[in-house]
Amino acid sequence: MPQAKTSDEQILGLMRNPKTLEKGFRLLMDAYQDRLYWQVRRLVTDHEDANDVIQNALVKVFRNIEQFEAKSGLYTWMYRIVTNEAITFLKQRKRRSATSIDDANINLANRLQADSFFDGDEAQIRLQQALQMLPDRQKEVFNLRYYEEMSYEDISKLLNISVGSLKASFHHAVKKVEQFFAA
Amino acid sequence: MKRPDELRKELEDLSPRLLKLKEQGEGFNIPANYFQRLQKEVLEKVQATENVPTSTPVPPGPSWLDQLKEQMQFLLQPRWALSLASVALLITLGITWLYQQNQVTTGRVGTELAKLDQQTLDAYIQDNLHEFDTETLMEFASNQDHPLQLNFDELQPEEIDQYFDELIQDLDDETIKEFL
């Protein structure tokens, strides 16, 4: 996992003391905000949306740190909060926007082309369109494996899914992406 | 833990296209110094929401039955109950007195009318004939031992015509045929 256990304990120790709460939170963000942001960004694609989602999620982390019971790693706990926030956002956006697949793909292409923090080419836009069509969980597994380059064992610990299921999920996602490109 | 070689090998087998795309980069960028600003903005957001007074939830109001009970308990306190009883007693006495007064007045009128002789009554009716409708006059006349004698000499011709018109209107067809 990304951070040594002692570091997490130090951060938590600081955050449980009101006088050092802010300092602890800063350390927490120093340690994890980068990875958490990119996880969100790959789910929601545009920077502005990702920024809103990550800010809301980190505020929730700050407010609920007392409830963290250390049953899982600190990153795992935050990852779930952040991912839930992103998936909730995606569902809301889906409800607001077009319903057909074609319209959704056009919308995504338009959003990416308008996003000043995206400089991918046509193939990258097509990849994002293909990923958009994956179920949320499959997209999550794909992102962790393909972009984060995490081992199946680490993803298994993070998502609490067996390695076999993860491999099947990733392979299935890759096959769907290939089919999208071939179409 | 990252294992890029393991992934590369996997993608070579599964999808060379995705491996090529990965090597090109994913195309996502972020503004300069974004993560420094993110920290600042998140902390500002936390502080802003902490300074906002949290609205205390308003407990649900008492039901109408509870309100009624409460009002009844209030009204049944000794001093209020005594006041209410006094008011109720006064109202009852007032109504009773007014009813009795009305009865007395009606009785007195009846007694005074009984003292009047038939001639006086007939004269009153003659003088105020226009105040009575035909039906009342007919009923009055039929109940009298001495039928009402209309003094046609004192009436104007128009009044006599009007009297007969009203009388005819009140008669049914059979009765009119009998007269003819």
XYZ file of C-alpha atoms in Angstrom:
363
model
C 0.000 0.000 0.000
C 1.143 3.549 -0.640
C 2.102 4.833 2.778
C 3.957 3.297 5.720
C 1.756 2.365 8.661
C 3.687 4.635 11.024
C 3.052 7.649 8.837
C -0.659 6.968 8.877
C -0.533 6.621 12.638
C 1.338 9.899 12.967
C -1.193 11.658 10.783
C -4.088 10.195 12.726
C -2.458 11.111 16.029
C -2.152 14.722 14.895
C -5.694 14.830 13.553
C -7.191 13.501 16.779
C -5.789 16.444 18.715
C -7.776 19.659 18.039
C -4.599 21.745 18.353
C -2.779 19.791 15.648
C -5.799 18.816 13.582
C -5.029 21.164 10.714
C -1.401 20.177 10.594
C -2.382 16.516 10.496
C -4.861 17.184 7.701
C -2.219 18.966 5.660
C 0.068 15.978 6.021
C -2.768 13.709 5.031
C -3.370 15.697 1.865
C 0.347 15.866 1.108
C 0.435 12.115 1.260
C -2.671 11.180 -0.680
C -4.338 14.061 -2.528
C -2.415 13.447 -5.725
C -3.505 9.848 -6.138
C -7.035 10.573 -4.974
C -7.387 13.422 -7.439
C -6.281 11.298 -10.372
C -8.637 8.527 -9.397
C -11.482 11.040 -9.481
C -10.264 12.715 -12.662
C -10.205 9.428 -14.547
C -13.746 8.712 -13.454
C -15.289 12.116 -14.202
C -12.801 13.169 -16.970
C -12.904 16.984 -16.756
C -10.743 18.915 -14.349
C -13.400 21.309 -13.023
C -15.724 18.469 -12.109
C -12.858 16.496 -10.598
C -11.870 19.538 -8.543
C -15.400 19.894 -7.135
C -15.651 16.203 -6.341
C -12.255 15.929 -4.664
C -12.865 19.034 -2.554
C -16.217 17.740 -1.323
C -14.734 14.330 -0.635
C -11.770 15.750 1.311
C -14.088 17.876 3.429
C -15.956 14.668 4.259
C -12.681 12.981 5.141
C -11.836 15.853 7.499
C -15.251 15.774 9.157
C -15.373 12.012 9.557
C -11.815 11.265 10.569
C -13.061 10.451 14.104
C -15.066 7.596 12.631
C -12.040 5.979 11.000
C -11.543 2.743 12.929
C -8.298 1.586 11.292
C -9.927 -1.656 10.175
C -8.541 -0.830 6.748
C -5.622 1.362 5.709
C -6.133 5.134 5.759
C -5.756 5.356 1.990
C -8.293 2.571 1.459
C -10.788 4.393 3.674
C -10.271 7.694 1.844
C -10.291 5.995 -1.539
C -13.787 4.654 -0.808
C -15.072 8.060 0.267
C -13.628 9.745 -2.803
C -14.804 7.050 -5.224
C -18.320 7.083 -3.773
C -18.407 10.843 -4.192
C -17.283 10.528 -7.822
C -19.786 7.792 -8.632
C -22.605 9.806 -7.041
C -21.558 12.762 -9.171
C -21.509 10.608 -12.321
C -25.001 9.325 -11.610
C -26.291 12.862 -11.150
C -24.613 13.968 -14.366
C -26.061 10.987 -16.235
C -29.547 11.912 -15.012
C -29.124 15.527 -16.126
C -27.645 14.864 -19.561
C -28.501 12.853 -22.645
C -29.768 9.327 -22.343
C -28.641 7.680 -25.589
C -25.122 6.284 -25.938
C -24.464 8.356 -29.042
C -25.482 11.571 -27.273
C -23.380 10.671 -24.243
C -20.325 10.089 -26.470
C -20.858 13.384 -28.274
C -21.227 15.175 -24.952
C -18.028 13.627 -23.624
C -16.086 14.527 -26.766
C -17.376 18.114 -26.547
C -16.483 18.356 -22.869
C -12.974 17.048 -23.420
C -12.370 19.349 -26.376
C -13.565 22.307 -24.305
C -11.457 21.305 -21.292
C -8.308 23.402 -21.292
C -6.641 20.724 -19.180
C -7.013 17.988 -21.735
C -4.626 17.790 -24.661
C -5.259 14.264 -25.824
C -5.751 13.386 -29.460
C -8.659 11.723 -31.228
C -7.562 8.269 -30.064
C -7.495 9.424 -26.422
C -10.988 10.849 -26.759
C -12.138 7.535 -28.252
C -10.585 5.704 -25.319
C -12.477 7.914 -22.870
C -15.687 7.312 -24.799
C -15.092 3.560 -24.593
C -14.393 3.739 -20.853
C -17.518 5.788 -20.307
C -19.571 2.829 -21.472
C -18.126 0.470 -18.882
C -20.011 -0.235 -15.665
C -18.711 1.851 -12.744
C -16.952 -1.027 -10.986
C -15.320 -2.285 -14.193
C -14.137 1.212 -15.012
C -12.707 1.520 -11.531
C -10.752 -1.731 -11.910
C -9.553 -0.677 -15.348
C -8.317 2.682 -14.040
C -6.460 1.130 -11.110
C -4.775 -1.445 -13.291
C -4.184 0.508 -16.502
C -3.462 4.032 -15.253
C -2.350 3.445 -11.666
C -0.487 0.276 -12.651
C -1.404 -1.337 -9.366
C -0.859 -5.047 -8.881
C -3.935 -7.250 -8.721
C -3.041 -8.086 -5.112
C -3.147 -4.428 -4.077
C -6.365 -3.792 -5.988
C -7.790 -6.864 -4.285
C -6.997 -5.392 -0.857
C -8.343 -2.008 -1.866
C -11.640 -3.179 -3.338
C -11.996 -6.374 -1.316
C -12.435 -8.443 -4.482
C -10.598 -11.654 -5.302
C -7.634 -11.487 -7.664
C -9.357 -13.898 -10.061
C -12.426 -11.696 -10.302
C -10.269 -8.623 -10.829
C -8.346 -10.256 -13.659
C -11.589 -11.324 -15.320
C -13.006 -7.834 -14.863
C -9.950 -6.126 -16.326
C -9.711 -8.491 -19.289
C -13.389 -8.052 -19.981
C -13.021 -4.253 -19.878
C -10.077 -4.376 -22.300
C -12.124 -6.541 -24.672
C -14.996 -4.007 -24.609
C -12.597 -1.145 -25.331
C -11.171 -3.071 -28.289
C -14.646 -3.720 -29.609
C -15.474 0.000 -29.330
C -12.381 0.916 -31.354
C -13.154 -1.756 -33.937
C -16.759 -0.600 -34.399
C 2.929 -1.403 -5.447
C 3.415 -0.623 -9.140
C 4.467 -3.380 -11.498
C 4.697 -1.695 -14.917
C 6.509 -4.605 -16.556
C 3.818 -6.991 -15.506
C 1.170 -4.658 -16.946
C 3.127 -4.099 -20.165
C 3.351 -7.852 -20.725
C -0.345 -8.246 -19.993
C -1.312 -5.459 -22.420
C 0.978 -6.827 -25.133
C -1.069 -9.989 -25.023
C -4.470 -8.402 -24.521
C -4.418 -5.149 -26.490
C -1.336 -3.691 -28.202
C -3.501 -0.665 -29.048
C -4.032 0.150 -25.367
C -0.315 -0.313 -24.678
C 0.513 2.158 -27.429
C -2.033 4.653 -26.143
C -0.619 4.350 -22.635
C 2.855 5.179 -23.839
C 1.513 8.299 -25.536
C 0.119 9.596 -22.268
C -3.501 9.957 -21.273
C -3.928 13.621 -22.228
C -5.061 14.885 -18.813
C -3.334 17.919 -17.306
C -3.851 20.054 -14.235
C -3.289 23.783 -13.582
C 0.114 24.822 -12.238
C 0.438 24.501 -8.433
C -2.971 22.894 -8.371
C -2.318 20.671 -5.352
C -1.044 23.556 -3.204
C -4.203 25.483 -4.021
C -6.362 22.410 -3.459
C -5.092 22.094 0.106
C -5.785 25.753 0.787
C -9.258 25.646 -0.736
C -10.251 22.491 1.110
C -9.155 23.979 4.443
C -11.043 27.195 3.677
C -14.123 25.149 2.887
C -13.808 23.235 6.136
C -13.421 26.446 8.143
C -16.289 28.157 6.314
C -18.673 25.311 7.029
C -17.530 25.165 10.654
C -18.285 28.875 11.150
C -21.754 28.551 9.702
C -24.105 27.993 12.624
C -25.703 24.645 12.172
C -29.438 24.933 12.150
C -30.882 23.036 15.053
C -33.617 20.740 13.883
C -37.029 22.011 14.816
C -38.817 19.346 16.823
C -42.196 18.386 15.418
C -45.018 20.449 16.950
C -47.592 18.895 19.267
C -50.601 17.296 17.617
C -54.010 19.023 17.680
C -55.115 16.577 20.364
C -52.162 17.500 22.588
C -52.858 21.197 21.977
C -56.506 20.691 22.913
C -55.534 18.816 26.070
C -53.081 21.558 26.964
C -55.737 24.252 26.485
C -58.255 22.265 28.511
C -55.756 21.817 31.330
C -55.141 25.557 31.265
C -58.848 26.385 31.321
C -59.556 23.879 34.057
C -57.230 25.608 36.504
C -59.410 26.677 39.517
C -59.379 30.420 38.837
C -60.148 30.006 35.122
C -62.774 27.358 35.775
C -64.496 29.654 38.315
C -64.501 32.554 35.865
C -65.883 30.373 33.060
C -68.601 28.981 35.351
C -69.594 32.530 36.375
C -69.839 33.675 32.758
C -71.875 30.598 31.821
C -74.246 31.206 34.760
C -74.743 34.860 33.777
C -75.482 33.914 30.172
C -78.018 31.282 31.292
C -79.737 33.724 33.639
C -79.861 36.371 30.921
C -81.443 34.014 28.384
C -84.000 32.793 30.954
C -84.997 36.361 31.921
C -85.397 37.419 28.272
C -87.575 34.368 27.554
C -89.790 35.086 30.559
C -90.128 38.746 29.576
C -91.255 37.692 26.106
C -93.844 35.334 27.574
C -95.141 38.052 29.889
C -95.450 40.526 27.004
C -97.278 38.003 24.822
C -99.601 37.151 27.692
C -100.330 40.792 28.397
C -101.125 41.489 24.745
C -103.486 38.520 24.677
C -105.237 39.715 27.833
C -105.614 43.245 26.488
C -106.979 41.963 23.130
C -109.513 39.797 24.923
C -110.932 42.906 26.576
C -111.746 44.463 23.162
C -115.277 43.945 21.849
C -116.063 42.672 18.371
C -117.045 46.078 17.028
C -113.725 47.627 17.991
C -111.877 44.774 16.337
C -113.965 45.034 13.181
C -113.361 48.784 13.080
C -109.609 48.215 13.462
C -109.604 45.693 10.639
C -111.644 48.001 8.408
C -109.243 50.861 9.062
C -106.192 48.699 8.407
C -107.599 46.449 5.714
C -104.652 46.973 3.412
C -102.314 45.483 6.071
C -103.955 42.050 5.837
C -103.669 39.598 2.968
C -106.834 38.095 1.489
C -106.148 34.618 2.915
C -105.971 35.941 6.477
C -109.145 37.952 6.008
C -111.012 34.942 4.602
C -109.816 32.799 7.478
C -110.796 35.494 9.973
C -114.201 35.910 8.375
C -114.904 32.174 8.351
C -114.144 31.931 12.054
C -116.412 34.794 13.052
C -119.944 34.437 14.246
C -120.523 37.752 12.611
C -118.841 37.687 9.267
C -116.697 40.628 8.489
C -118.797 43.340 7.049
C -116.920 45.365 4.554
C -118.063 48.940 4.384
C -117.957 49.447 0.644
C -119.224 53.001 1.008
C -115.950 54.091 2.500
C -113.837 52.433 -0.221
C -112.751 53.959 -3.457
C -113.883 52.191 -6.658
C -110.245 51.190 -7.432
C -109.949 49.647 -3.970
C -113.162 47.692 -4.480
C -111.887 46.396 -7.859
C -108.607 45.414 -6.296
C -110.444 43.614 -3.495
C -112.502 41.585 -5.942
C -109.517 40.850 -8.149
C -107.650 39.430 -5.173
C -110.706 37.504 -4.123
C -111.156 36.005 -7.595
C -107.493 35.044 -7.793
C -107.859 33.083 -4.581
C -110.895 31.143 -5.811
C -110.479 27.895 -7.712
C -112.203 27.207 -11.047
C -114.958 25.029 -9.549
C -116.001 27.722 -7.102
C -116.110 30.365 -9.833
C -118.326 28.037 -11.960
C -120.707 27.740 -9.031
C -121.094 31.495 -8.954
C -121.786 31.660 -12.690
